[in-house]
Amino acid sequence: HGVPSTVLRLTNTIGPGMRIKDARQTFVGVWIRQILECRPVEVWGGEQLRDFTYVDDAVEAFLLAATHPAAVGGVFNLGGVGRISLRELAETLVRVAGQGSFSVRAFPADRRKIDIGDYYSDCRLIGRKLGWKPRTTIRQALAKTLAYYRQELRYYL
């Protein structure tokens, strides 16, 4: 139909405003809630690799995709600054929060069957074509997200 379009494929986007009352959108939201409520986080497996895009970085990519002529007809992956294991993510979350705890557990058999394993993106194409790259490290993203929910938690439960 001649409509200029672009596809952005996101992995795990985190930041203020994400769902934290349950795991319908991301497990990270649940972990943040558990940490803020001083409940332990349970990490199943822990060696699975992920990348996390901070919401501000994702918004920047959407704005570039909507306005950059080289984006038309393109399909681009978004991702975060590097990969991190889920165990390392839990360690970083506890350290950045300055509170909480986590434990690594064996995967329950029924959940192991449906786990996606490692899942992270290669976002070099959007960097080459549009000049986008993630700027926010996981530590920075978690710090900003925790600060937000410390102020606004009551509205998200």
PDB file of C-alpha atoms in Angstrom:
ATOM      1  CA  HIS A   1       0.000   0.000   0.000  1.00  0.00           C
ATOM      2  CA  GLY A   2       2.996   2.278  -0.169  1.00  0.00           C
ATOM      3  CA  VAL A   3       3.079   3.079   3.536  1.00  0.00           C
ATOM      4  CA  PRO A   4       6.665   3.595   4.694  1.00  0.00           C
ATOM      5  CA  SER A   5       7.304   1.282   7.613  1.00  0.00           C
ATOM      6  CA  THR A   6      10.064   0.081   9.885  1.00  0.00           C
ATOM      7  CA  VAL A   7      10.229  -2.860  12.282  1.00  0.00           C
ATOM      8  CA  LEU A   8      12.017  -2.667  15.622  1.00  0.00           C
ATOM      9  CA  ARG A   9      12.535  -5.938  17.493  1.00  0.00           C
ATOM     10  CA  LEU A  10      13.039  -5.445  21.211  1.00  0.00           C
ATOM     11  CA  THR A  11      14.436  -7.916  23.702  1.00  0.00           C
ATOM     12  CA  ASN A  12      13.950  -6.925  27.352  1.00  0.00           C
ATOM     13  CA  THR A  13      13.043  -3.285  27.886  1.00  0.00           C
ATOM     14  CA  ILE A  14      13.213  -2.085  31.483  1.00  0.00           C
ATOM     15  CA  GLY A  15      12.705   1.175  33.313  1.00  0.00           C
ATOM     16  CA  PRO A  16      10.200   3.391  35.076  1.00  0.00           C
ATOM     17  CA  GLY A  17       6.598   2.542  34.332  1.00  0.00           C
ATOM     18  CA  MET A  18       7.138  -1.146  33.588  1.00  0.00           C
ATOM     19  CA  ARG A  19       4.781  -3.674  35.109  1.00  0.00           C
ATOM     20  CA  ILE A  20       6.013  -4.906  38.497  1.00  0.00           C
ATOM     21  CA  LYS A  21       2.944  -6.498  40.062  1.00  0.00           C
ATOM     22  CA  ASP A  22       3.391  -9.762  38.162  1.00  0.00           C
ATOM     23  CA  ALA A  23       5.511 -11.370  35.453  1.00  0.00           C
ATOM     24  CA  ARG A  24       3.164 -10.724  32.525  1.00  0.00           C
ATOM     25  CA  GLN A  25       5.691  -8.448  30.825  1.00  0.00           C
ATOM     26  CA  THR A  26       9.060  -9.184  32.381  1.00  0.00           C
ATOM     27  CA  PHE A  27      10.534 -11.039  35.323  1.00  0.00           C
ATOM     28  CA  VAL A  28      12.744  -8.026  36.103  1.00  0.00           C
ATOM     29  CA  GLY A  29       9.722  -6.076  37.296  1.00  0.00           C
ATOM     30  CA  VAL A  30       8.847  -8.834  39.740  1.00  0.00           C
ATOM     31  CA  TRP A  31      12.446  -8.957  40.981  1.00  0.00           C
ATOM     32  CA  ILE A  32      12.433  -5.192  41.557  1.00  0.00           C
ATOM     33  CA  ARG A  33       9.209  -5.436  43.520  1.00  0.00           C
ATOM     34  CA  GLN A  34      10.575  -8.306  45.620  1.00  0.00           C
ATOM     35  CA  ILE A  35      13.764  -6.370  46.392  1.00  0.00           C
ATOM     36  CA  LEU A  36      11.834  -3.238  47.377  1.00  0.00           C
ATOM     37  CA  GLU A  37       9.513  -5.311  49.585  1.00  0.00           C
ATOM     38  CA  CYS A  38      12.552  -7.007  51.199  1.00  0.00           C
ATOM     39  CA  ARG A  39      11.561 -10.405  49.830  1.00  0.00           C
ATOM     40  CA  PRO A  40      14.206 -12.766  48.435  1.00  0.00           C
ATOM     41  CA  VAL A  41      14.514 -13.187  44.684  1.00  0.00           C
ATOM     42  CA  GLU A  42      14.601 -16.737  43.336  1.00  0.00           C
ATOM     43  CA  VAL A  43      16.740 -17.196  40.219  1.00  0.00           C
ATOM     44  CA  TRP A  44      16.098 -20.402  38.305  1.00  0.00           C
ATOM     45  CA  GLY A  45      19.216 -21.706  36.600  1.00  0.00           C
ATOM     46  CA  GLY A  46      21.021 -18.391  36.560  1.00  0.00           C
ATOM     47  CA  GLU A  47      23.434 -18.907  33.675  1.00  0.00           C
ATOM     48  CA  GLN A  48      20.986 -17.831  30.956  1.00  0.00           C
ATOM     49  CA  LEU A  49      22.247 -14.741  29.134  1.00  0.00           C
ATOM     50  CA  ARG A  50      20.070 -11.719  28.394  1.00  0.00           C
ATOM     51  CA  ASP A  51      20.456  -8.107  27.376  1.00  0.00           C
ATOM     52  CA  PHE A  52      18.307  -5.284  28.701  1.00  0.00           C
ATOM     53  CA  THR A  53      17.415  -2.044  26.958  1.00  0.00           C
ATOM     54  CA  TYR A  54      16.644   0.939  29.152  1.00  0.00           C
ATOM     55  CA  VAL A  55      13.351   2.553  28.167  1.00  0.00           C
ATOM     56  CA  ASP A  56      14.943   5.918  27.278  1.00  0.00           C
ATOM     57  CA  ASP A  57      17.297   4.164  24.853  1.00  0.00           C
ATOM     58  CA  ALA A  58      14.353   2.321  23.291  1.00  0.00           C
ATOM     59  CA  VAL A  59      12.408   5.581  22.884  1.00  0.00           C
ATOM     60  CA  GLU A  60      15.419   7.133  21.155  1.00  0.00           C
ATOM     61  CA  ALA A  61      15.473   4.194  18.717  1.00  0.00           C
ATOM     62  CA  PHE A  62      11.749   4.590  17.991  1.00  0.00           C
ATOM     63  CA  LEU A  63      12.195   8.306  17.292  1.00  0.00           C
ATOM     64  CA  LEU A  64      15.124   7.606  14.965  1.00  0.00           C
ATOM     65  CA  ALA A  65      13.164   4.881  13.177  1.00  0.00           C
ATOM     66  CA  ALA A  66      10.243   7.265  12.676  1.00  0.00           C
ATOM     67  CA  THR A  67      12.342  10.111  11.286  1.00  0.00           C
ATOM     68  CA  HIS A  68      15.455   8.698   9.601  1.00  0.00           C
ATOM     69  CA  PRO A  69      15.082   8.050   5.855  1.00  0.00           C
ATOM     70  CA  ALA A  70      17.407   5.014   6.048  1.00  0.00           C
ATOM     71  CA  ALA A  71      14.959   3.322   8.434  1.00  0.00           C
ATOM     72  CA  VAL A  72      12.216   2.888   5.823  1.00  0.00           C
ATOM     73  CA  GLY A  73      11.738  -0.789   5.030  1.00  0.00           C
ATOM     74  CA  GLY A  74      14.277  -1.838   7.637  1.00  0.00           C
ATOM     75  CA  VAL A  75      14.069  -4.462  10.349  1.00  0.00           C
ATOM     76  CA  PHE A  76      16.267  -3.630  13.336  1.00  0.00           C
ATOM     77  CA  ASN A  77      17.085  -5.351  16.600  1.00  0.00           C
ATOM     78  CA  LEU A  78      17.349  -3.307  19.787  1.00  0.00           C
ATOM     79  CA  GLY A  79      19.404  -4.471  22.701  1.00  0.00           C
ATOM     80  CA  GLY A  80      21.282  -3.311  25.726  1.00  0.00           C
ATOM     81  CA  VAL A  81      24.875  -2.546  26.587  1.00  0.00           C
ATOM     82  CA  GLY A  82      26.304  -6.070  26.735  1.00  0.00           C
ATOM     83  CA  ARG A  83      24.989  -9.401  27.921  1.00  0.00           C
ATOM     84  CA  ILE A  84      24.550 -10.486  31.500  1.00  0.00           C
ATOM     85  CA  SER A  85      23.649 -13.793  33.136  1.00  0.00           C
ATOM     86  CA  LEU A  86      20.523 -13.867  35.263  1.00  0.00           C
ATOM     87  CA  ARG A  87      22.652 -14.654  38.311  1.00  0.00           C
ATOM     88  CA  GLU A  88      24.815 -11.587  37.610  1.00  0.00           C
ATOM     89  CA  LEU A  89      21.678  -9.527  37.064  1.00  0.00           C
ATOM     90  CA  ALA A  90      20.327 -10.551  40.478  1.00  0.00           C
ATOM     91  CA  GLU A  91      23.707  -9.761  42.097  1.00  0.00           C
ATOM     92  CA  THR A  92      23.771  -6.348  40.435  1.00  0.00           C
ATOM     93  CA  LEU A  93      20.178  -5.597  41.419  1.00  0.00           C
ATOM     94  CA  VAL A  94      20.838  -6.399  45.087  1.00  0.00           C
ATOM     95  CA  ARG A  95      24.077  -4.387  45.054  1.00  0.00           C
ATOM     96  CA  VAL A  96      22.503  -1.342  43.362  1.00  0.00           C
ATOM     97  CA  ALA A  97      19.445  -1.482  45.637  1.00  0.00           C
ATOM     98  CA  GLY A  98      21.606  -1.733  48.731  1.00  0.00           C
ATOM     99  CA  GLN A  99      19.163  -4.269  50.127  1.00  0.00           C
ATOM    100  CA  GLY A 100      17.617  -7.643  49.438  1.00  0.00           C
ATOM    101  CA  SER A 101      18.902 -11.085  48.667  1.00  0.00           C
ATOM    102  CA  PHE A 102      18.677 -13.768  46.030  1.00  0.00           C
ATOM    103  CA  SER A 103      19.239 -17.478  45.695  1.00  0.00           C
ATOM    104  CA  VAL A 104      19.952 -19.595  42.647  1.00  0.00           C
ATOM    105  CA  ARG A 105      17.784 -22.686  42.351  1.00  0.00           C
ATOM    106  CA  ALA A 106      17.622 -25.585  39.956  1.00  0.00           C
ATOM    107  CA  PHE A 107      14.968 -25.143  37.323  1.00  0.00           C
ATOM    108  CA  PRO A 108      11.637 -26.789  38.144  1.00  0.00           C
ATOM    109  CA  ALA A 109      11.189 -29.541  35.539  1.00  0.00           C
ATOM    110  CA  ASP A 110       7.961 -28.108  34.126  1.00  0.00           C
ATOM    111  CA  ARG A 111       9.562 -24.671  33.667  1.00  0.00           C
ATOM    112  CA  ARG A 112      12.802 -26.004  32.185  1.00  0.00           C
ATOM    113  CA  LYS A 113      10.865 -27.298  29.189  1.00  0.00           C
ATOM    114  CA  ILE A 114       9.653 -23.814  28.289  1.00  0.00           C
ATOM    115  CA  ASP A 115      12.706 -21.719  29.198  1.00  0.00           C
ATOM    116  CA  ILE A 116      14.101 -19.816  26.231  1.00  0.00           C
ATOM    117  CA  GLY A 117      17.729 -20.200  27.308  1.00  0.00           C
ATOM    118  CA  ASP A 118      20.044 -17.410  26.166  1.00  0.00           C
ATOM    119  CA  TYR A 119      18.261 -14.514  24.487  1.00  0.00           C
ATOM    120  CA  TYR A 120      20.049 -11.356  23.453  1.00  0.00           C
ATOM    121  CA  SER A 121      20.241  -9.276  20.337  1.00  0.00           C
ATOM    122  CA  ASP A 122      22.752  -8.108  17.793  1.00  0.00           C
ATOM    123  CA  CYS A 123      21.956  -4.429  17.287  1.00  0.00           C
ATOM    124  CA  ARG A 124      24.868  -3.521  15.017  1.00  0.00           C
ATOM    125  CA  LEU A 125      22.620  -2.957  11.979  1.00  0.00           C
ATOM    126  CA  ILE A 126      20.632  -0.127  13.581  1.00  0.00           C
ATOM    127  CA  GLY A 127      23.935   1.367  14.670  1.00  0.00           C
ATOM    128  CA  ARG A 128      25.329   1.309  11.143  1.00  0.00           C
ATOM    129  CA  LYS A 129      22.165   2.504   9.393  1.00  0.00           C
ATOM    130  CA  LEU A 130      20.695   4.956  11.906  1.00  0.00           C
ATOM    131  CA  GLY A 131      23.534   5.684  14.314  1.00  0.00           C
ATOM    132  CA  TRP A 132      21.663   4.254  17.316  1.00  0.00           C
ATOM    133  CA  LYS A 133      23.371   2.461  20.137  1.00  0.00           C
ATOM    134  CA  PRO A 134      22.282   1.737  23.690  1.00  0.00           C
ATOM    135  CA  ARG A 135      23.814   4.215  26.124  1.00  0.00           C
ATOM    136  CA  THR A 136      22.521   3.105  29.505  1.00  0.00           C
ATOM    137  CA  THR A 137      24.402   0.328  31.299  1.00  0.00           C
ATOM    138  CA  ILE A 138      22.472  -2.273  33.265  1.00  0.00           C
ATOM    139  CA  ARG A 139      23.748  -0.766  36.517  1.00  0.00           C
ATOM    140  CA  GLN A 140      22.507   2.703  35.491  1.00  0.00           C
ATOM    141  CA  ALA A 141      19.183   1.295  34.272  1.00  0.00           C
ATOM    142  CA  LEU A 142      18.581  -0.552  37.535  1.00  0.00           C
ATOM    143  CA  ALA A 143      19.554   2.488  39.631  1.00  0.00           C
ATOM    144  CA  LYS A 144      17.151   4.769  37.743  1.00  0.00           C
ATOM    145  CA  THR A 145      14.378   2.183  37.855  1.00  0.00           C
ATOM    146  CA  LEU A 146      14.803   1.506  41.571  1.00  0.00           C
ATOM    147  CA  ALA A 147      14.806   5.247  42.342  1.00  0.00           C
ATOM    148  CA  TYR A 148      11.554   5.643  40.424  1.00  0.00           C
ATOM    149  CA  TYR A 149       9.786   2.753  42.148  1.00  0.00           C
ATOM    150  CA  ARG A 150      10.981   3.808  45.578  1.00  0.00           C
ATOM    151  CA  GLN A 151       8.962   6.990  45.009  1.00  0.00           C
ATOM    152  CA  GLU A 152       6.024   5.531  43.068  1.00  0.00           C
ATOM    153  CA  LEU A 153       5.649   1.939  44.301  1.00  0.00           C
ATOM    154  CA  ARG A 154       2.179   2.461  45.783  1.00  0.00           C
ATOM    155  CA  TYR A 155       0.771   3.239  42.315  1.00  0.00           C
ATOM    156  CA  TYR A 156       2.024  -0.008  40.792  1.00  0.00           C
ATOM    157  CA  LEU A 157       0.860  -2.644  43.263  1.00  0.00           C
TER     158      LEU A 157
END
